Amino acid sequence: MGCLSEGSGPLRPVFTKQPGSIVFPLHLNEPSREVTFSCEAQGHPPPSYRWKMNDSFIYSQPGSRYSISGGNLRISQLNKEEDAGIYQCLASNSFGTILSREASLHIAYLEEFKTQRRSPVSVREGQGVVLLCGPPAHMGELTYSWIFNEYPSFVKQDTRRFVSQKTGNLYIAKVEPSDVGNYTCVVTNTVTQSRVQGPPTSLVLRNDGIMGEYEPKIEVQFPEVLAVAKGLTVKLECFALGNPVPAITWRRPDGVPFPRKVDVGKSSGVLEIPYFQQEDAGQYECTAENSRGKNTVKGRLSFYASPHLVEKPQDVQKAIDESLLWECKASAKPKPSYRWLKNGEPLESFEDRIQVVNGALSISSLTLSDTGMYQCIAENRHGRVFANAELRVIAVCLGGGCRFCLFSISVLDNGSLRISNITKQDAGLYTCVARNQFGVASSAGTLVVKEPTIITSKATQLDVTVGESVVVPCQVSRDPSLDVKFTWFFNEQLINFGSHGGYFEKVGGASAGDIMIRNIQLRHAGRYTCAVQTKVDSASIATDVVVRGPPDPPLDIKVDEVTETTSFVSWSPGPDNHSPVFAYNIQIRSPFSLGWQAAKTVPESLGGQQLSARVVELSPWVEYEFRVLATNSVGTGEPSKPSQKIRTKDTLPRTTPARVSGGGGSRSELVITWEPVPEELQCGPGFGYVVAFRPLGGQSWMQAAVTSPDASRYIFKNESIPPFSPFHVKVGVYNNKGEGLFGPVTTIYSAEEEPSRAPSRVRAKSLSASEVEVSWKPLPWSTSRTRIMGYEVRTTQLKTKDRPDTASVMRTVGNRTSAVIRGLDPSSTYHIKLKAYNSAGVGPDSVVVNVTTKRPPPSQSPDKVTWNTTDSKLILKWDHVKSLENESEVMGYKVMYKQSRQSRPSVVETNSTSLELSLPVDEDYIIQIKPVSEGGEGSSSKQITIPRIAGLILALMAFITIILQYAELLVDVFRLSCQCSFW
């Protein structure tokens, strides 16, 4: 045919491996390390490589930190200021140059807090407060938490307390007394897994009163405008201070309801929108409301998408003088701009024959110099994508009638036609012609070329924390005429979206089979495979999901090297659930503790690599259990299983009884009491007490052993003990190991004598129909043999025809000289006598005095109560109450009044049957009236309610009066006007 043959000519470079973005965790306390960007391409001859950083070429020289080996770029002794940036690989051979995708290098680090001391924060109870975190210098995403007083006591978020993951600050909507203490901000870098603590901030209460109620003040706000990328998860924060604690609610002002995927946190302070899509864009509103008012903030979420190619140029071979048109289109928001590269350099159209319009490249009158590698770049401010294509321009054959050769088409020995590397240009009608000596036969068929189904999502690994929601992507480009079916597998098992507890949900559209895993759990970690199928082809992609959660419980808790007060505890780490353990905490429990308590250890702080510690400050001869908890950046995991119970060794007792005292008892007794030593402080078996005592000023101690560990008293009886004489007393302890220490010496007195005399000058007088006052001359408060603790008053009602004698006894405490006896019958005579008492008993009776109670108060209540109002006064009137023959005469009246919302009434006494009260008339009042006599208060009238309408009537009358006065003034003016006009 005379056509040119491709033979083994040069092959264009094609990337088989392109660099990926790197986030390098730089630990400030470790020596610097190195990173490597990978780049690999195929081609003939083999490609050579160059690298760019921030669009400037990198030169590898001896002694440089940059070295290029093959296509890989290695950077040693990383510098966080100099090396962070955008990197690109260029692969070149004799046929052309191509530029790789961009790869970023971010160096994540977290420095220490500044050690300067923070001033205390002083607030009133009921006031809101913001405690600032002020994170140190860093790069990489941070998470924040706060320690309250001591680790591992973290602040728990609720409707009243909120930790912002944007600022790190702690917000307390309304401070309560239980909030007083020290607060420490804990900052964790999620990339480096490093963790630092800030200096503590003390929160104290002011003593100048309690903060009253006030309307919400929104302290945590989301931006007025926030751009969110397609498919990302966005979290909006909103929290307010206020008293009462404000309630937070969310809504969209346009009335669009939230879809099921939107989640509001427990405290309503965070609105989470996973897998952000175009329909999620718009305005969002947060409202904080309490009984004092409400406040609102608004913000707009705008949707953006980095460019995604929907039409890209294909390799093409053209003849000289032909024309080329390459389409390059990408979907993006905002709309992308386009530019073209040729062999890695910008394509400049110095000639009219080269045009770039809306991404399309057209070249007319092709020449051999147009041969090369072309790249279309579609970009917006959120990213850029590259599309590679090869243009070959060949000379026209001199003979044979063909213009150029199709090297991808070949006829097989059996007559079949094979088309390799098929393109849309191969579509059309094909006719096969067969000839032999008997004739010619033909058969025709149409080749329809469909766009391939390509999964555009990249195979990657997703890191997610327990409880979050994550979208596993599976997006495809496909021929629009073909239906596509998505099938998902989890660890090679088909996912049934109707089961699995509702964790899995399809969220993709027509060209996406994305799934969301809501409230992800540790058991959901594994490989997720998306299988895509059409009538003509299929594809699949696997995504590994790593679920980070609090650590599993530590294993194999062992306790040995047990002494009286210490033990050695060791353990094995459990799975860290993809977040390294940075702290362990040992807890102990005994029969005497209230549940599990934090143990004191050596070392005091147990890091993530510490797998053993010595527990100290245990009590001797106590049975203990131990357990261990692990903590990582996600949280504190479940505790380990308790260890086997161990008992610490016994030793001499160290704790002496508390509150040693005594006294009292019978004649010739010395009573000694104490508070028993708790069992957990007895240090061993065979525990008991040693009681030692001696007369004040004596030299030798008398001792007695009390063998019961629960005993709390010892009584020494001896007829030679003088009454109420002082003794020195001390109580010690012992067990099977021997005697411990004695407690401090205290002074107590032996039993005293009962009083030997009776009070004198006893008098009694009637106060009312039910009360009598008794008075007397007291005895000396204390003597050398006795003390007076108070007086016993015996009251006996004289016998009548209807009832026998009845008596009652009451005791006074202290050196009082009078008492009021209540609850007596009216018009009754009583005998009263007194005697003194102390711890030894009672003394002799006093002389008997008689007293008769007064007649009972009136049984009739005030009647015909009327009321009237004038200005701001309330006038009350009622009928006089007449006493019965056996009742006390009425001496006056008590008027009790109160506003309807008050609990205690005000009282006014009067001798007449009317009363004028100066009261505001804009309130409701409740009034009662009682007669008063020397026998006491009589029966009360019924409650009278005076409504505030009286005040309204007065106000209305006053208003009408003003109107009438104003009308008279207008009449006078009118008359004066008429007279002036007349003259």
Coordinates of C-alpha atoms in Angstrom, one line a residue, residues 9-314:
G9 CA 9.0 3.8 17.1
P10 CA 9.1 5.8 20.3
L11 CA 6.2 5.4 22.8
R12 CA 4.9 8.4 24.7
P13 CA 5.3 8.5 28.5
V14 CA 2.4 7.3 30.5
F15 CA 2.2 7.6 34.3
T16 CA 1.8 4.3 36.1
K17 CA 2.3 5.9 39.5
Q18 CA 1.7 9.5 40.4
P19 CA 2.6 11.3 43.6
G20 CA -0.1 11.5 46.3
S21 CA -0.5 14.2 49.0
I22 CA 1.3 13.6 52.3
V23 CA 0.5 14.8 55.7
F24 CA 3.7 14.1 57.7
P25 CA 3.4 13.9 61.5
L26 CA 6.4 15.7 62.9
H27 CA 7.0 15.0 66.5
L28 CA 8.9 18.0 68.0
N29 CA 10.7 15.7 70.5
E30 CA 12.0 13.3 67.9
P31 CA 14.7 13.7 65.3
S32 CA 13.6 14.8 61.9
R33 CA 12.8 12.1 59.3
E34 CA 12.3 12.0 55.6
V35 CA 9.5 11.6 53.1
T36 CA 9.4 10.3 49.6
F37 CA 7.1 11.2 46.7
S38 CA 6.6 8.4 44.2
C39 CA 6.5 8.9 40.5
E40 CA 6.7 6.3 37.7
A41 CA 6.0 6.3 34.0
Q42 CA 6.3 4.0 31.1
G43 CA 7.6 4.9 27.6
H44 CA 10.1 4.1 24.9
P45 CA 12.8 5.3 25.3
P46 CA 12.4 5.2 29.1
P47 CA 11.4 8.6 30.5
S48 CA 13.6 10.9 32.5
Y49 CA 12.2 12.8 35.5
R50 CA 12.2 16.3 36.9
W51 CA 10.3 17.8 39.9
K52 CA 8.7 21.1 40.7
M53 CA 7.9 22.7 44.1
N54 CA 5.4 25.6 44.0
D55 CA 6.0 25.8 40.2
S56 CA 9.8 26.1 40.6
F57 CA 12.2 23.3 39.5
I58 CA 14.0 21.4 42.2
Y59 CA 17.7 20.8 41.7
S60 CA 19.4 17.8 43.3
Q61 CA 22.9 18.7 44.3
P62 CA 25.5 17.0 46.5
G63 CA 24.7 17.8 50.1
S64 CA 21.2 18.9 49.3
R65 CA 18.2 17.6 51.3
Y66 CA 16.5 16.8 48.0
S67 CA 17.5 13.7 46.0
I68 CA 15.8 12.2 42.9
S69 CA 16.1 8.4 42.4
G70 CA 14.3 7.1 39.3
G71 CA 11.2 9.1 39.4
N72 CA 11.0 9.3 43.2
L73 CA 11.8 12.5 45.1
R74 CA 13.2 12.1 48.6
I75 CA 13.3 15.0 51.1
S76 CA 15.5 14.4 54.2
Q77 CA 15.7 16.5 57.4
L78 CA 12.3 17.9 57.0
N79 CA 11.8 21.6 57.7
K80 CA 8.2 22.6 58.5
E81 CA 8.8 26.1 57.3
E82 CA 10.6 25.3 54.0
D83 CA 9.3 22.0 52.7
A84 CA 5.5 22.4 53.0
G85 CA 4.0 23.1 49.5
I86 CA 2.8 21.7 46.2
Y87 CA 4.9 19.2 44.3
Q88 CA 4.7 17.9 40.7
C89 CA 6.6 15.3 38.7
L90 CA 7.5 15.7 35.0
A91 CA 8.2 12.6 32.9
S92 CA 9.9 13.2 29.5
N93 CA 11.2 11.1 26.6
S94 CA 12.0 12.0 23.0
F95 CA 8.3 11.9 22.2
G96 CA 7.1 14.5 24.8
T97 CA 6.7 15.5 28.4
I98 CA 3.8 15.1 30.7
L99 CA 3.1 16.7 34.1
S100 CA 1.7 14.7 37.0
R101 CA -1.1 15.7 39.2
E102 CA -0.3 18.0 42.1
A103 CA 0.6 16.6 45.4
S104 CA 0.8 18.6 48.6
L105 CA 3.1 18.1 51.6
H106 CA 1.7 19.3 54.9
I107 CA 3.9 18.8 58.0
A108 CA 1.7 18.3 61.0
Y109 CA 3.1 19.2 64.4
L110 CA 1.9 20.4 67.8
E111 CA 4.1 22.6 70.1
E112 CA 3.8 22.8 73.9
F113 CA 1.7 25.4 75.6
K114 CA 3.4 28.4 77.0
T115 CA 4.0 27.8 80.7
Q116 CA 2.8 31.2 81.9
R117 CA 0.3 31.1 84.8
R118 CA -3.3 31.9 84.0
S119 CA -5.3 34.2 86.2
P120 CA -8.4 32.9 88.1
V121 CA -11.8 33.5 86.5
S122 CA -14.3 35.0 89.0
V123 CA -18.0 34.8 88.3
R124 CA -21.3 35.0 90.1
E125 CA -23.4 31.9 90.5
G126 CA -26.0 31.8 87.6
Q127 CA -23.7 33.8 85.3
G128 CA -22.3 32.4 82.1
V129 CA -18.5 32.0 81.5
V130 CA -16.1 31.3 78.7
L131 CA -12.7 29.6 79.5
L132 CA -10.2 30.2 76.8
C133 CA -8.0 27.4 75.5
G134 CA -5.5 29.3 73.3
P135 CA -3.9 26.3 71.5
P136 CA -0.2 26.4 70.9
A137 CA 1.4 26.7 67.4
H138 CA 0.4 23.7 65.3
M139 CA -0.4 22.3 61.8
G140 CA -3.0 19.6 61.3
E141 CA -6.5 19.1 62.7
L142 CA -6.9 19.4 66.4
T143 CA -9.5 18.1 68.8
Y144 CA -10.2 19.6 72.2
S145 CA -11.3 18.4 75.6
W146 CA -11.1 19.8 79.2
I147 CA -10.0 18.2 82.4
F148 CA -11.9 19.2 85.5
N149 CA -9.6 19.2 88.6
E150 CA -7.7 16.0 88.0
Y151 CA -7.2 13.5 85.2
P152 CA -9.1 11.4 84.1
S153 CA -12.1 13.5 85.1
F154 CA -13.1 15.2 81.8
V155 CA -15.9 17.8 81.4
K156 CA -19.0 16.1 80.1
Q157 CA -20.8 18.2 77.5
D158 CA -24.6 18.7 77.9
T159 CA -27.1 21.5 77.5
R160 CA -25.1 23.6 80.0
R161 CA -21.5 22.9 79.0
F162 CA -20.0 23.0 75.6
V163 CA -16.5 22.5 74.2
S164 CA -16.0 24.1 70.8
Q165 CA -14.0 22.0 68.4
K166 CA -13.3 25.2 66.4
T167 CA -11.8 27.4 69.1
G168 CA -11.1 24.9 71.8
N169 CA -12.8 27.1 74.4
L170 CA -15.1 25.8 77.2
Y171 CA -18.5 27.5 77.5
I172 CA -20.6 27.2 80.6
A173 CA -24.1 28.6 80.0
K174 CA -24.9 29.0 83.7
V175 CA -22.4 28.5 86.4
E176 CA -23.3 26.4 89.4
P177 CA -21.4 25.9 92.7
S178 CA -20.4 22.4 91.5
D179 CA -18.4 24.0 88.7
V180 CA -15.9 25.6 91.0
G181 CA -12.4 24.1 90.5
N182 CA -9.5 24.0 88.1
Y183 CA -9.9 23.5 84.3
T184 CA -7.2 22.3 81.9
C185 CA -7.5 22.4 78.2
V186 CA -6.2 19.2 76.4
V187 CA -5.2 19.6 72.8
T188 CA -4.7 16.5 70.6
N189 CA -3.3 16.6 67.0
T190 CA -5.3 14.0 65.1
V191 CA -2.4 13.5 62.7
T192 CA 0.6 13.2 65.0
Q193 CA -1.5 11.7 67.8
S194 CA 0.5 14.0 70.1
R195 CA -1.3 15.6 73.1
V196 CA -0.5 18.6 75.2
Q197 CA -2.1 20.2 78.3
G198 CA -2.4 23.9 78.9
P199 CA -1.9 25.6 82.2
P200 CA -4.9 25.2 84.6
T201 CA -7.5 28.0 84.9
S202 CA -9.2 28.4 88.3
L203 CA -13.0 29.1 88.3
V204 CA -14.2 30.7 91.5
L205 CA -17.5 32.2 92.7
R206 CA -17.8 35.8 93.7
N207 CA -19.4 36.5 97.0
D208 CA -21.4 39.6 96.0
G209 CA -24.7 37.8 95.2
I210 CA -26.3 35.5 92.6
M211 CA -26.8 36.5 89.0
G212 CA -30.4 37.0 88.1
E213 CA -32.1 35.7 85.0
Y214 CA -31.1 37.1 81.6
E215 CA -31.8 36.4 78.0
P216 CA -29.5 34.2 75.9
K217 CA -26.2 35.5 74.6
I218 CA -24.9 33.5 71.7
E219 CA -21.1 33.1 72.1
V220 CA -20.4 30.3 69.6
Q221 CA -21.4 31.2 66.1
F222 CA -20.8 29.7 62.7
P223 CA -19.5 31.9 59.8
E224 CA -21.9 34.1 57.8
V225 CA -20.8 32.4 54.6
L226 CA -19.1 29.0 54.6
A227 CA -18.1 27.2 51.4
V228 CA -18.4 23.4 51.7
A229 CA -17.0 20.9 49.2
K230 CA -19.2 18.2 47.7
G231 CA -19.3 15.0 49.7
L232 CA -17.6 16.5 52.8
T233 CA -19.1 16.5 56.3
V234 CA -19.8 20.0 57.7
K235 CA -20.4 20.7 61.4
L236 CA -21.9 24.0 62.5
E237 CA -21.5 25.1 66.1
C238 CA -23.9 27.3 68.1
F239 CA -24.0 27.8 71.9
A240 CA -25.3 30.5 74.2
L241 CA -24.9 31.7 77.7
G242 CA -28.0 32.5 79.7
N243 CA -30.0 32.0 82.9
P244 CA -32.1 29.8 82.7
V245 CA -29.9 27.6 80.5
P246 CA -31.0 28.3 76.9
A247 CA -32.4 25.7 74.6
I248 CA -30.7 25.5 71.2
T249 CA -32.8 24.8 68.1
W250 CA -31.9 24.7 64.4
R251 CA -33.9 25.3 61.2
R252 CA -33.7 26.5 57.6
P253 CA -35.4 29.9 57.1
D254 CA -36.7 28.8 53.7
G255 CA -38.7 26.1 55.5
V256 CA -36.9 23.2 53.9
P257 CA -36.9 20.3 56.4
F258 CA -33.7 18.6 57.4
P259 CA -33.1 15.3 55.6
R260 CA -32.6 12.1 57.7
K261 CA -28.8 12.3 57.3
V262 CA -28.6 15.6 59.3
D263 CA -27.8 15.0 63.0
V264 CA -28.1 17.4 65.9
G265 CA -25.8 16.6 68.9
K266 CA -27.0 15.7 72.3
S267 CA -26.7 19.2 73.6
S268 CA -28.0 20.7 70.3
G269 CA -24.9 22.7 70.0
V270 CA -23.6 21.0 66.8
L271 CA -25.5 20.5 63.6
E272 CA -23.8 17.8 61.4
I273 CA -24.5 17.5 57.7
P274 CA -22.7 14.5 56.2
Y275 CA -22.1 14.0 52.5
F276 CA -22.8 17.6 51.6
Q277 CA -24.7 18.0 48.3
Q278 CA -26.0 20.9 46.2
E279 CA -29.4 20.7 47.8
D280 CA -27.9 21.2 51.3
A281 CA -26.6 24.7 50.3
G282 CA -28.6 27.6 51.7
Q283 CA -29.2 29.5 54.9
Y284 CA -29.2 27.9 58.3
E285 CA -30.5 29.4 61.5
C286 CA -29.7 28.7 65.2
T287 CA -31.9 30.0 67.9
A288 CA -31.1 30.1 71.6
E289 CA -34.2 30.6 73.8
N290 CA -35.1 30.7 77.5
S291 CA -37.9 32.3 79.6
R292 CA -36.2 35.7 79.4
G293 CA -36.0 35.9 75.6
K294 CA -34.3 34.5 72.6
N295 CA -31.5 35.3 70.1
T296 CA -30.8 34.1 66.6
V297 CA -27.8 33.8 64.3
K298 CA -27.8 32.9 60.6
G299 CA -25.2 31.7 58.2
R300 CA -25.1 30.5 54.6
L301 CA -23.6 27.3 53.3
S302 CA -22.4 27.5 49.7
F303 CA -21.7 24.4 47.7
Y304 CA -18.5 24.0 45.8
A305 CA -17.0 21.1 43.8
S306 CA -13.5 20.8 42.5
P307 CA -13.3 20.0 38.8
H308 CA -14.2 16.6 37.6
L309 CA -13.7 15.7 34.0
V310 CA -16.8 14.7 32.0
E311 CA -15.2 14.8 28.5
K312 CA -11.5 14.5 27.9
P313 CA -9.4 14.3 24.8
Q314 CA -8.4 10.9 23.3

